[in-house]
CSV table of C-alpha atoms in Angstrom, one decimal:
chain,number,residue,atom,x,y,z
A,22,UNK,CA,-19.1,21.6,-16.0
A,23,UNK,CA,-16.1,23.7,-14.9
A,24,UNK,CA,-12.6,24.1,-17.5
A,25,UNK,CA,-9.6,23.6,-15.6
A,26,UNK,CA,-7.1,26.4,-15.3
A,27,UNK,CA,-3.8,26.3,-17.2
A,28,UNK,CA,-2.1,25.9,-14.9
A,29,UNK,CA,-3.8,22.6,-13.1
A,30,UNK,CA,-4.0,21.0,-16.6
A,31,UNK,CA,-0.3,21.2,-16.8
A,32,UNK,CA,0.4,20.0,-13.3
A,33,UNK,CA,-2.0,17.1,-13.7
A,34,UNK,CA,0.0,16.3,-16.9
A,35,UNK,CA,3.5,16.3,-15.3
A,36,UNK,CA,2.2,14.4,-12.3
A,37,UNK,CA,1.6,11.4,-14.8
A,38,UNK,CA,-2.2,11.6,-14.9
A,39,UNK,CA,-3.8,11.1,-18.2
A,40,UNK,CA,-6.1,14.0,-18.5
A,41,UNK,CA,-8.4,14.2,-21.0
A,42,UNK,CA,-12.1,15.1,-20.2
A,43,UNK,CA,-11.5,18.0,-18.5
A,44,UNK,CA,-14.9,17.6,-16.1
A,45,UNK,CA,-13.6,14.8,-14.9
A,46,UNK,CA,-10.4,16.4,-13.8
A,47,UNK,CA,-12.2,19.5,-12.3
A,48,UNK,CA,-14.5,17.0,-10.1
A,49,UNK,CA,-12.1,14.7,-8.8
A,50,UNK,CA,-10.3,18.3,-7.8
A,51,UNK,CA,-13.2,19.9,-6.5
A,52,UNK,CA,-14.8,20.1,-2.6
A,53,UNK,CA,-18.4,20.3,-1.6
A,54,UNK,CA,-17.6,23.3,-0.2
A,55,UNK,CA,-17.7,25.0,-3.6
A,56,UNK,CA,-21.5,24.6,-3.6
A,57,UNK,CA,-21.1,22.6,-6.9
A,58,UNK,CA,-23.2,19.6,-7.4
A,59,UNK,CA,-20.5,17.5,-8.9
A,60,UNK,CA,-16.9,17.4,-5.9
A,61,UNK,CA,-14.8,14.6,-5.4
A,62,UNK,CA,-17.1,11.9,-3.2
A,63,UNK,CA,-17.7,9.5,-6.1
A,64,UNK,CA,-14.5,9.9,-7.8
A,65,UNK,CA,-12.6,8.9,-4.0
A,66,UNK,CA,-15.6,6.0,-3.3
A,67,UNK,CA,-13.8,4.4,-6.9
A,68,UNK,CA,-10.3,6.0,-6.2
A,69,UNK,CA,-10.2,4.6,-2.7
A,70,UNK,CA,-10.8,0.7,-4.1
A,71,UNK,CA,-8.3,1.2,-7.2
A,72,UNK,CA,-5.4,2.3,-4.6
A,73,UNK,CA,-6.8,-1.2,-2.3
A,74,UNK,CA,-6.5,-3.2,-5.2
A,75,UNK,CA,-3.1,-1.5,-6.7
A,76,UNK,CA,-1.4,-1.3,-3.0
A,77,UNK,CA,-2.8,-5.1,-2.0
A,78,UNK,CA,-1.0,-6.8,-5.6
A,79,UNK,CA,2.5,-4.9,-5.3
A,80,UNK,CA,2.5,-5.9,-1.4
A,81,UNK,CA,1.4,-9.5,-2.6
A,82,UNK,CA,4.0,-10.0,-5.2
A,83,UNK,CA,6.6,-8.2,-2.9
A,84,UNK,CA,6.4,-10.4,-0.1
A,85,UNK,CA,5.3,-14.4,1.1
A,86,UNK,CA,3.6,-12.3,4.5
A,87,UNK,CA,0.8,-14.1,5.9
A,88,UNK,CA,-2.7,-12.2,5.1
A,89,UNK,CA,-2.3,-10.6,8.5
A,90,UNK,CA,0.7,-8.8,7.6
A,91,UNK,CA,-0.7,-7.9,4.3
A,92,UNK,CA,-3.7,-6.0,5.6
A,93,UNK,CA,-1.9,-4.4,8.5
A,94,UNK,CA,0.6,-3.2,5.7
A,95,UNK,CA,-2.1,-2.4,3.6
A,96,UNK,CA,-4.2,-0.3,6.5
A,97,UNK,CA,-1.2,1.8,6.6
A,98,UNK,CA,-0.4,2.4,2.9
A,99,UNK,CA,-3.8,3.5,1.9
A,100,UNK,CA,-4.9,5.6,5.4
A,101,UNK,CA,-5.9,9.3,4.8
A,102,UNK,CA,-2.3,10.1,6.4
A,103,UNK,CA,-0.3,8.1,3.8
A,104,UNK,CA,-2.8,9.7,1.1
A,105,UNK,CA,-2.2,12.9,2.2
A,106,UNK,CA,1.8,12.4,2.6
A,107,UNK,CA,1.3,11.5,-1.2
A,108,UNK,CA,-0.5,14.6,-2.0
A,109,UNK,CA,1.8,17.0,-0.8
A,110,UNK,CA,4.7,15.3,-2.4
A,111,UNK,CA,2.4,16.3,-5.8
A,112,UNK,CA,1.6,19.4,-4.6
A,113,UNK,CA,-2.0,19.1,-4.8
A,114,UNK,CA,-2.8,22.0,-1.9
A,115,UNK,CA,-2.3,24.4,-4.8
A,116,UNK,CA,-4.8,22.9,-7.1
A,117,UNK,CA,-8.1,21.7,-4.6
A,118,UNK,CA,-11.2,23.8,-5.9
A,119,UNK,CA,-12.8,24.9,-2.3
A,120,UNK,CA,-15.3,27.5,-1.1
A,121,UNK,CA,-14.2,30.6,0.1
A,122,UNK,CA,-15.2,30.0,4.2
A,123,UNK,CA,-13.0,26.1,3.7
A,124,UNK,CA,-10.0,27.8,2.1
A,125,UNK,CA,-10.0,30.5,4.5
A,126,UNK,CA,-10.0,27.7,7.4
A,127,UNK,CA,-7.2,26.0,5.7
A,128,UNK,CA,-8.8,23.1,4.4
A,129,UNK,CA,-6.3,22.8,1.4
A,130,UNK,CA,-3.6,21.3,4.3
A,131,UNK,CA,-6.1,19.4,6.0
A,132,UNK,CA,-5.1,15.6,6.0
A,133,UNK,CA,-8.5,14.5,5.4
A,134,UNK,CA,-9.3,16.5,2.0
A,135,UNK,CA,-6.2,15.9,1.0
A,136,UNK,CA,-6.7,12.5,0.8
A,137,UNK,CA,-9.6,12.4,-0.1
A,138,UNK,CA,-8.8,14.4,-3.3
A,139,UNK,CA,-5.4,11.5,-3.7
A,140,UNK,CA,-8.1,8.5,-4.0
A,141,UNK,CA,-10.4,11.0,-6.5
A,142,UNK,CA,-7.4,11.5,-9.0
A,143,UNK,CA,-6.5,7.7,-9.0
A,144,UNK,CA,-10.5,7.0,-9.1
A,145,UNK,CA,-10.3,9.9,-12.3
A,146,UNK,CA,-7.2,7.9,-13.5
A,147,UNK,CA,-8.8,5.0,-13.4
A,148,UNK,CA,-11.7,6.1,-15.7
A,149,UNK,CA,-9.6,8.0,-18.0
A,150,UNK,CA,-6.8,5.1,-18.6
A,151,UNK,CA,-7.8,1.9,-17.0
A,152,UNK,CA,-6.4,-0.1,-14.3
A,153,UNK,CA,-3.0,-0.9,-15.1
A,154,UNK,CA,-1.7,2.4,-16.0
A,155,UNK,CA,-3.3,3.8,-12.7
A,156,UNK,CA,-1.4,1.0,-11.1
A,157,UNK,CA,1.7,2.5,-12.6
A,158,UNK,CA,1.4,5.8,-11.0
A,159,UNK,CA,0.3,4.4,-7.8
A,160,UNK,CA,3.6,2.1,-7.8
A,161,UNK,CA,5.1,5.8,-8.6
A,162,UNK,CA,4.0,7.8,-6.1
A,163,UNK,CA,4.1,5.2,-3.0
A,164,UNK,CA,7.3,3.5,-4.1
A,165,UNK,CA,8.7,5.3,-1.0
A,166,UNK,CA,6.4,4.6,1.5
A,167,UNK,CA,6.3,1.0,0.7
A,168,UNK,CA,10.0,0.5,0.2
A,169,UNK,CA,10.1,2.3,3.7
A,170,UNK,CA,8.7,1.6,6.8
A,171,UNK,CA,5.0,2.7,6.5
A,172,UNK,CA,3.2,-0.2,8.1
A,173,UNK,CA,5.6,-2.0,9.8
A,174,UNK,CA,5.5,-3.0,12.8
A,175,UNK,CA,8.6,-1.4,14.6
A,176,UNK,CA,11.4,-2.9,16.7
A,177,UNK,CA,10.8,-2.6,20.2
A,178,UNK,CA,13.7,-0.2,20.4
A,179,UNK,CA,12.6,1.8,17.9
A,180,UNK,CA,9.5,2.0,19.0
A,181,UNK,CA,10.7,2.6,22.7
A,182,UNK,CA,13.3,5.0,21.3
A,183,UNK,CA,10.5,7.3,19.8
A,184,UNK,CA,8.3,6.7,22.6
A,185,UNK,CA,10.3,8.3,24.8
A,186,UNK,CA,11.3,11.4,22.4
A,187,UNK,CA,7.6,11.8,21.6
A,188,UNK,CA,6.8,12.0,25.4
A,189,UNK,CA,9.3,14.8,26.1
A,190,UNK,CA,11.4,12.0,28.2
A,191,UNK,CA,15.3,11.0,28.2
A,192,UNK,CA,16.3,8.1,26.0
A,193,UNK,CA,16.0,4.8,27.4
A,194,UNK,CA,19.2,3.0,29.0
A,195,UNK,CA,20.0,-0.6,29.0
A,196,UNK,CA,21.7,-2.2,31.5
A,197,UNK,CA,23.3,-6.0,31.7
A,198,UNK,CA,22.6,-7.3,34.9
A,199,UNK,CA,23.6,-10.7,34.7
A,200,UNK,CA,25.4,-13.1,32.4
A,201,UNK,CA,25.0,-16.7,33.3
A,202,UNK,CA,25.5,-20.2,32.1
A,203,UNK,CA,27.9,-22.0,30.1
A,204,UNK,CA,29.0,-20.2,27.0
A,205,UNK,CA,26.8,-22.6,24.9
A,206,UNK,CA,24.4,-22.3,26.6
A,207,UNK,CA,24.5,-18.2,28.2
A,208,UNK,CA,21.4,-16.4,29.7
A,209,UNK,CA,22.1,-12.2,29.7
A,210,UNK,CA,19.6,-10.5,31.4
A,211,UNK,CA,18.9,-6.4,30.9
A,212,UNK,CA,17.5,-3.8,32.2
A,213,UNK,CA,15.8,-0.6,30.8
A,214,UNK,CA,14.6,2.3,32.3
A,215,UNK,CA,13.6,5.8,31.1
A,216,UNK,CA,14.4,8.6,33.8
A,217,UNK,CA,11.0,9.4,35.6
A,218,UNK,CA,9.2,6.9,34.0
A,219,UNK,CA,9.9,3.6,35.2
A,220,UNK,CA,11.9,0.2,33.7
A,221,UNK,CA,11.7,-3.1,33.1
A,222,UNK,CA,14.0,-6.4,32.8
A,223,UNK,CA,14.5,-9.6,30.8
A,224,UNK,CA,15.9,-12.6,30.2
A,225,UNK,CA,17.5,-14.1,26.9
A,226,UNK,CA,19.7,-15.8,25.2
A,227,UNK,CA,22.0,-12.9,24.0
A,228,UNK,CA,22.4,-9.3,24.8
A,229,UNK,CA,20.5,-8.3,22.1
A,230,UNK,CA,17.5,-10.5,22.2
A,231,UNK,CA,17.2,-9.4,26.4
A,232,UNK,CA,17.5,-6.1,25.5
A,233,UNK,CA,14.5,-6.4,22.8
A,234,UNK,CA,12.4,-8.4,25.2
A,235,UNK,CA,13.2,-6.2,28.2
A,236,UNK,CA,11.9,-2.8,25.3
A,237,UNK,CA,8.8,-4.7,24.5
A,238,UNK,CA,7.6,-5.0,27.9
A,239,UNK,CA,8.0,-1.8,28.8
A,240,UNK,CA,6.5,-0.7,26.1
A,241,UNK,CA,3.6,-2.6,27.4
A,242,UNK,CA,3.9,-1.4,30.8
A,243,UNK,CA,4.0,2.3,29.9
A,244,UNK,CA,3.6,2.9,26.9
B,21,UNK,CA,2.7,-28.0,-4.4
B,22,UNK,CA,-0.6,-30.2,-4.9
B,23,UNK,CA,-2.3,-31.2,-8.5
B,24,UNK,CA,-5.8,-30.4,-9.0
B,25,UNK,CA,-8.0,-33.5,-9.8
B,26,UNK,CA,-9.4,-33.7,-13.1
B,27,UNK,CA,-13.0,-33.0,-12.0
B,28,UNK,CA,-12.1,-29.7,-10.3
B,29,UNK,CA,-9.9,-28.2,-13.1
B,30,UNK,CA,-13.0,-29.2,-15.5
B,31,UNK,CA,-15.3,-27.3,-13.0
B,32,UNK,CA,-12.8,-24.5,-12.8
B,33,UNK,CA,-12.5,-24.0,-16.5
B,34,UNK,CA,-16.4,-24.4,-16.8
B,35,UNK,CA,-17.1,-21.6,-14.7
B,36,UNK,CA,-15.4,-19.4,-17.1
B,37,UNK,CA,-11.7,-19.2,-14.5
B,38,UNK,CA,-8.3,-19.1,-16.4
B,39,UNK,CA,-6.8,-21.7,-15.2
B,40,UNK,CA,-3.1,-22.6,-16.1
B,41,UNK,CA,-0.5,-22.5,-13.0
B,42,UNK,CA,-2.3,-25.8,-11.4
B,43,UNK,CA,-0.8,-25.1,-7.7
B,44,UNK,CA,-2.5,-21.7,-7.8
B,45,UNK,CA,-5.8,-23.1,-8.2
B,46,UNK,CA,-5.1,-25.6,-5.4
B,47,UNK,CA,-3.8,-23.1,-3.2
B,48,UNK,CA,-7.4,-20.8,-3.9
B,49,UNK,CA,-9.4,-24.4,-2.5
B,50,UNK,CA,-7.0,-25.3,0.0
B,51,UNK,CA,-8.2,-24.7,3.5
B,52,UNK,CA,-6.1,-24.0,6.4
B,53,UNK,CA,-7.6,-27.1,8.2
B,54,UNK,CA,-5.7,-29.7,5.9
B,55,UNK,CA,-2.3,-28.2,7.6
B,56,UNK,CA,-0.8,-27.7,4.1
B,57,UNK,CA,1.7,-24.9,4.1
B,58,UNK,CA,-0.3,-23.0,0.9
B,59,UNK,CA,-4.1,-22.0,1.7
B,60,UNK,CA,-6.3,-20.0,0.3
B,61,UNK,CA,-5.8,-16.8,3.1
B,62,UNK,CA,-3.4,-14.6,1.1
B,63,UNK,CA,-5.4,-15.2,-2.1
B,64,UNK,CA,-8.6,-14.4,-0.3
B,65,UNK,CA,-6.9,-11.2,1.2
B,66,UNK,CA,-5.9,-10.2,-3.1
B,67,UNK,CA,-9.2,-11.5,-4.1
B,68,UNK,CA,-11.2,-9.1,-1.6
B,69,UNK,CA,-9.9,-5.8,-3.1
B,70,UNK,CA,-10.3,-7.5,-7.1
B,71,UNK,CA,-13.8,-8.1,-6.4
B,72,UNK,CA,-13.9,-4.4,-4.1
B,73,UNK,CA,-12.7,-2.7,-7.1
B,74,UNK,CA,-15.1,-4.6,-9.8
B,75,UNK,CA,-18.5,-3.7,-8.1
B,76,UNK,CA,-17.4,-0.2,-7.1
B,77,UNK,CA,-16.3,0.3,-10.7
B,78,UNK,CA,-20.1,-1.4,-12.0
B,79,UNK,CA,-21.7,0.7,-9.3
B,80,UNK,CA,-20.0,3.9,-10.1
B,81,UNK,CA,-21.0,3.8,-14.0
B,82,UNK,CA,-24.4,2.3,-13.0
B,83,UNK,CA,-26.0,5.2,-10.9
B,84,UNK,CA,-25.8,8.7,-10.0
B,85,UNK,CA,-25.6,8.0,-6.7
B,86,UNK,CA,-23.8,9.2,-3.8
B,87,UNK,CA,-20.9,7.6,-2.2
B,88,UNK,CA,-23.2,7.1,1.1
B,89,UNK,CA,-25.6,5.0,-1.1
B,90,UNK,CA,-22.5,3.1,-3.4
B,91,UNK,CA,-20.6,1.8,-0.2
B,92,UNK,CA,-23.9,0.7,1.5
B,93,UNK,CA,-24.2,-1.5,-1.5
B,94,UNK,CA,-20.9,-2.0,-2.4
B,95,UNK,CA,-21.0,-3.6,1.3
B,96,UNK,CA,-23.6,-5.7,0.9
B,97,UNK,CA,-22.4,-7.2,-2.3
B,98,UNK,CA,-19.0,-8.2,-1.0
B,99,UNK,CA,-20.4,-9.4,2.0
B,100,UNK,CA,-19.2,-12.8,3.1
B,101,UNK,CA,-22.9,-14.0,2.8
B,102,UNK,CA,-23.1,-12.3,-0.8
B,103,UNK,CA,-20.0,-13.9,-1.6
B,104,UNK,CA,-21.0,-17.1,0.0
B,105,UNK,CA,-24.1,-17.1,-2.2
B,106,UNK,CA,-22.1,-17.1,-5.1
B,107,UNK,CA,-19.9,-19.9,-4.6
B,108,UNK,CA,-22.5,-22.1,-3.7
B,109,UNK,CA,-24.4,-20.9,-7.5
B,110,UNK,CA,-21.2,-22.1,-8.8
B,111,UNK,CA,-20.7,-25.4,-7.0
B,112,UNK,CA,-17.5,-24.4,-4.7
B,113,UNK,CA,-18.8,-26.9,-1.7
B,114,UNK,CA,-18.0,-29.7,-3.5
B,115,UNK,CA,-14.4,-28.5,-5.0
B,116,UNK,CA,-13.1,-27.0,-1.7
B,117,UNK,CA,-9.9,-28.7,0.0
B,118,UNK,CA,-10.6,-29.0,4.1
B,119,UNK,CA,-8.9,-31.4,6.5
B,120,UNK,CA,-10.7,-34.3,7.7
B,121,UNK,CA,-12.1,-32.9,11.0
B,122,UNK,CA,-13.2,-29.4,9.6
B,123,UNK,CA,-15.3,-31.6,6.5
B,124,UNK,CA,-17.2,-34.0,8.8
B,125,UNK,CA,-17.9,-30.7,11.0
B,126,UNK,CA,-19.7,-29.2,7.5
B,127,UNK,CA,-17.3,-26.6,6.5
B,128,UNK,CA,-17.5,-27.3,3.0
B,129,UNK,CA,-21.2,-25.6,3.3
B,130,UNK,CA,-19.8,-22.6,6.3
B,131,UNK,CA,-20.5,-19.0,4.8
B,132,UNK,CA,-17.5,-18.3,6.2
B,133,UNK,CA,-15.4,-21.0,4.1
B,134,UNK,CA,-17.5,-20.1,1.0
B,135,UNK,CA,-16.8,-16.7,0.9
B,136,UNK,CA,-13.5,-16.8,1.7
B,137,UNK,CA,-12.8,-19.0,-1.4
B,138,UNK,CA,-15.0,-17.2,-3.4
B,139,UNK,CA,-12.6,-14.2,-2.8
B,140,UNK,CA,-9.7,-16.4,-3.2
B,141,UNK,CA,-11.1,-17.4,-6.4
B,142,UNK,CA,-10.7,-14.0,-8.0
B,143,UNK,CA,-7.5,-13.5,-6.2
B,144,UNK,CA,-6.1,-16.1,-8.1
B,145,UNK,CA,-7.6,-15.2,-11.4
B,146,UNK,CA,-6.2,-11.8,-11.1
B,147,UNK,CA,-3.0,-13.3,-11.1
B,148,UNK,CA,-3.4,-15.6,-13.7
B,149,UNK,CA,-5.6,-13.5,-16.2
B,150,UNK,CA,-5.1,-9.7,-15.1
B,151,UNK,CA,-8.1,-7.4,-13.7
B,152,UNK,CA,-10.2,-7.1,-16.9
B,153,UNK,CA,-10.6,-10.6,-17.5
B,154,UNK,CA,-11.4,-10.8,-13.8
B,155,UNK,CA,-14.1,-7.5,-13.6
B,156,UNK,CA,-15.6,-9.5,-16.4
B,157,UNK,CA,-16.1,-12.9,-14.4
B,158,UNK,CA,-17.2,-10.6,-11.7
B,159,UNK,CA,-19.9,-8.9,-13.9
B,160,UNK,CA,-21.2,-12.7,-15.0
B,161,UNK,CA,-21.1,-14.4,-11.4
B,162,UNK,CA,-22.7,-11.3,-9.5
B,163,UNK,CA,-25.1,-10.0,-12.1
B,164,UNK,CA,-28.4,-11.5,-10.4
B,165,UNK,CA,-27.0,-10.0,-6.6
B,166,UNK,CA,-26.1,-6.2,-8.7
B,167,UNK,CA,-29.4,-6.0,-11.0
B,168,UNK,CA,-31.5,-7.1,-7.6
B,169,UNK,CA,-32.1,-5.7,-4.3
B,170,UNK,CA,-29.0,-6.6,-3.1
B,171,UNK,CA,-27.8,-4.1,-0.2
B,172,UNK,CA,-31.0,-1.6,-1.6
B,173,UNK,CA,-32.6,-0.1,1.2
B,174,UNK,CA,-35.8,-1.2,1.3
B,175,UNK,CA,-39.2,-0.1,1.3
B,176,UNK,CA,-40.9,0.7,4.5
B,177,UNK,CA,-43.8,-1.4,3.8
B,178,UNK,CA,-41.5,-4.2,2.5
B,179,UNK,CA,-39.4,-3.5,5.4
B,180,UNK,CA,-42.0,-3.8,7.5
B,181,UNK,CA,-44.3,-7.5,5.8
B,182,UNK,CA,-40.6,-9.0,6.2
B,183,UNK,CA,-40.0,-8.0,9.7
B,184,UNK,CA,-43.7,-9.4,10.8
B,185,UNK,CA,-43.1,-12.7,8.9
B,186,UNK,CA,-39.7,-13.2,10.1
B,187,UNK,CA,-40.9,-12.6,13.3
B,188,UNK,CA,-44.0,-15.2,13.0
B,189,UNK,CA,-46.2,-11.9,13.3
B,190,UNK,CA,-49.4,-11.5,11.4
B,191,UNK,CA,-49.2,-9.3,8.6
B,192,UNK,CA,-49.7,-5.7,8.8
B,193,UNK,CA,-53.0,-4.6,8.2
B,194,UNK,CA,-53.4,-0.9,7.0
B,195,UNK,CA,-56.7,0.9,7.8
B,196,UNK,CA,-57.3,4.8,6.8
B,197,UNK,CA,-58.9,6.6,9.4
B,198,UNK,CA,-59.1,10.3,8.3
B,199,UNK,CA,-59.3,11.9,5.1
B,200,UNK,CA,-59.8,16.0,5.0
B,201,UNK,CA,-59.2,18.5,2.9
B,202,UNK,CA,-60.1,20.1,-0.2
B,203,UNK,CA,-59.3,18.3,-2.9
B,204,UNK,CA,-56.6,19.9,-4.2
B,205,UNK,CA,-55.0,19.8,-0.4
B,206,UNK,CA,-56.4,16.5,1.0
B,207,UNK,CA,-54.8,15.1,3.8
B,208,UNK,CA,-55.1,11.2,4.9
B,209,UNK,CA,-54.3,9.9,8.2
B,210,UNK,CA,-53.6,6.4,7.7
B,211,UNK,CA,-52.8,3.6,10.9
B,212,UNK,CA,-51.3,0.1,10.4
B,213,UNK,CA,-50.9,-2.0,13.4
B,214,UNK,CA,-49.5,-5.9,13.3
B,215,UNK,CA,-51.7,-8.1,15.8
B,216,UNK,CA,-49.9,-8.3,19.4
B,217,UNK,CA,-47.0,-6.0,18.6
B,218,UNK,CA,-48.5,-2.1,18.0
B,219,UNK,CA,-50.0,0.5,16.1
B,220,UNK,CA,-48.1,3.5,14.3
B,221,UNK,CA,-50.2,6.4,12.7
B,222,UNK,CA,-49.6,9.1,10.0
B,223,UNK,CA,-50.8,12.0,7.7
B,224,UNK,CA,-50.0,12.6,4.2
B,225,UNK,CA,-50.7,14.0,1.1
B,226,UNK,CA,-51.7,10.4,-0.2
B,227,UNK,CA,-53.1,7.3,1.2
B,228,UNK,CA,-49.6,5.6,0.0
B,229,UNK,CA,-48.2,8.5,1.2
B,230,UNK,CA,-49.4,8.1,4.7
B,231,UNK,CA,-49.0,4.2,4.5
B,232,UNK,CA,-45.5,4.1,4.0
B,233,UNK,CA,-44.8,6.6,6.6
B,234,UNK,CA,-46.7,4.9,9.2
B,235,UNK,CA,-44.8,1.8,8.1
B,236,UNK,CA,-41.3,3.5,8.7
B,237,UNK,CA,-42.9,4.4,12.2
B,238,UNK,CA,-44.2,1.5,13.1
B,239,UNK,CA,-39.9,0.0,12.7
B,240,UNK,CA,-38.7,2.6,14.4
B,241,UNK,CA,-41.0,1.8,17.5
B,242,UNK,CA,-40.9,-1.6,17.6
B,243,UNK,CA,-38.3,-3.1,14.8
C-alpha cells in the first residue's frame, strides 16, 4: 500500500477522476517493473471492458452504422495507440510509478504502458464512481478522436494522398482521358500516377467519382 | 417497426427484461433472415461489450487473480456457446424472429443465433434500463456458468478421464510403481496409462502428487 505523491493526487483530481482510496490510484498508476505485487494488470483487464462498453454506446447512439462499422470504429478508438494519444493529452508520462532499469529505457513514452495505464485509471474510475460517471470522462477525453477521423475508413484520395507522402514519393496526379456520351448520360475516365511508382485508370460517371475509383485501385495495386 | 406478440412480451418481462420501447425488443429477436430492415446485429454488437463489462466487473471483485487467469475466463463465459447456453435456460428458441428458410433449416436452436440474441438481449436492456439494471440480470442469468467450472482450467486428472471418455478410450488406470525414501523425504513414482493409447510416468513427493503430474504428461504426449 503506497500514498500517492501531492502532486499525482492533484493531477488525478484536475483530470476528472474521482480519487478517493488512494491504493487504488497508486495501482492503477503503477508498473510491474517496480517489483510491487499490486501494478496496473487488473485495473486495465476492468479498465479495458469499461472503455469497450463506454466507446461501443456513444458510437451506437451517434450513428445507424451497421455492426461492421461499429467494431471497425470501435477497434480504432480503444487500440493501445488511441489509449496512449489519450494519455499524453493528460499528461500521464509524468505520473507512471516504474522501476529504475524501465524508466531509464523510456518506458514512461512507450505506447504500450501508456495505454495500458489509460484503461487502469478508467478500470480505477470505474470502481471508485461507477459506470456512468466513468462514461463521462471517457466521452471527455475521446470527444476528439471520435468527432474526428479515428477509425474511419479514408477516402481513396486521402488515403492515396498520404500514401504517397509516407513513402517519400511525389503527390499523385490525375489526369482526364476521356469524356464520352451524351451529357445525360457522360462517362469521364482518369488517370493517376505517382512519379516512379506506377498508375492506374477508371471509368465513371463524373470526374470525381473516376478519379476515386481510379485512387482505390491503385491503392490496391501498390499500395 | 414490428409489435411483439403478447406471448413473447410476457416471456420478456418474466425473465426479469425491462421491457417498454416494444420495437426494441423486436429488433433484439429479429433475425437477419426475415429481410426486415431492423435485426438484432447492432444490438448484439452493444450487448457484447454490456455483458464484457458485467463478468469482468464480477470477476475482478471475485478473485485475486491475474489478468492472464480473468480473460481466460472472462472468454469462456462470453463465449457464443456460453451465451448460447443461456438463452436456451431462458427459452429464446421459441421467441426468436427468423425467416421462413433459416427456421425450417433449425436456426432457432444454432449456437450461433442463440448467442447472438442473447447478447442482443442485453444490448437492448442497456438501453432501456441503463448498465446496473443490466449487470444485475447478468449476475442472475450467468450465476450457475460464474460459480462453476466455466472457463477454469482444469485438473490434469479431470483433464485427462474427459479426454479418454470423449474419445471412447477406457479410463485411465493409475498404478504406483516406486516408492523410496525416508519418510520424511519419500519419493513415489507413479504411471497411468489408458488402454491402446500410452503410458506417461512421474515422481513426486506424494502419490497424488505424482498422479497428477503423470496425468498432465500423459496430455501433453498424446492429447
Amino acid at each position: 500500500m503506497t500514498a500517492l505523491d501531492r502532486e499525482t493526487r492533484k493531477w488525478l483530481g484536475s483530470a476528472g477522476f474521482t480519487v478517493d482510496d488512494e491504493a487504488l490510484w497508486c495501482e492503477a498508476l503503477t508498473h510491474g517493473s517496480t517489483g510491487e505485487s499490486r501494478h496496473y494488470q487488473r485495473l486495465e483487464f476492468l479498465g479495458d471492458r469499461v472503455l469497450g462498453l463506454a466507446i461501443a454506446g456513444w458510437l451506437f447512439e451517434r450513428t445507424q452504422d451497421d455492426e461492421g462499422k461499429l467494431a471497425q470504429r470501435l477497434n480504432a478508438l480503444v487500440s493501445k495507440r488511441a489509449c496512449a494519444e489519450v494519455a499524453r493529452r493528460l499528461g500521464v508520462p509524468g505520473h507512471v510509478r516504474l522501476g529504475k532499469q524501465a524508466r531509464d529505457d523510456g518506458a514512461a513514452e512507450s505506447e504500450n504502458v501508456l495505454g495500458d495505464v489509460m484503461e487502469a485509471l478508467l478500470g480505477a474510475n470505474y470502481l471508485a464512481g461507477g459506470f456512468e460517471s466513468t462514461c463521462d470522462l471517457v466521452r471527455t477525453f475521446w470527444r476528439e478522436q471520435v468527432e474526428g477521423q479515428t477509425g474511419r475508413a479514408k477516402h481513396p484520395k486521402s488515403a492515396l494522398q498520404e500514401w504517397a507522402a509516407g513513402n517519400q514519393r511525389r503527390p499523385p496526379e490525375y489526369e482526364l482521358l476521356d469524356r464520352s456520351g451524351p451529357d445525360h448520360a457522360a462517362r469521364f475516365t482518369v488517370r493517376v500516377r505517382v512519379h516512379n511508382v506506377g498508375e492506374a485508370e477508371a471509368t465513371a460517371a463524373s470526374k470525381q467519382e473516376a478519379e476515386t475509383a481510379a485512387a482505390r485501385t491503385f491503392m490496391e495495386t501498390f499500395g
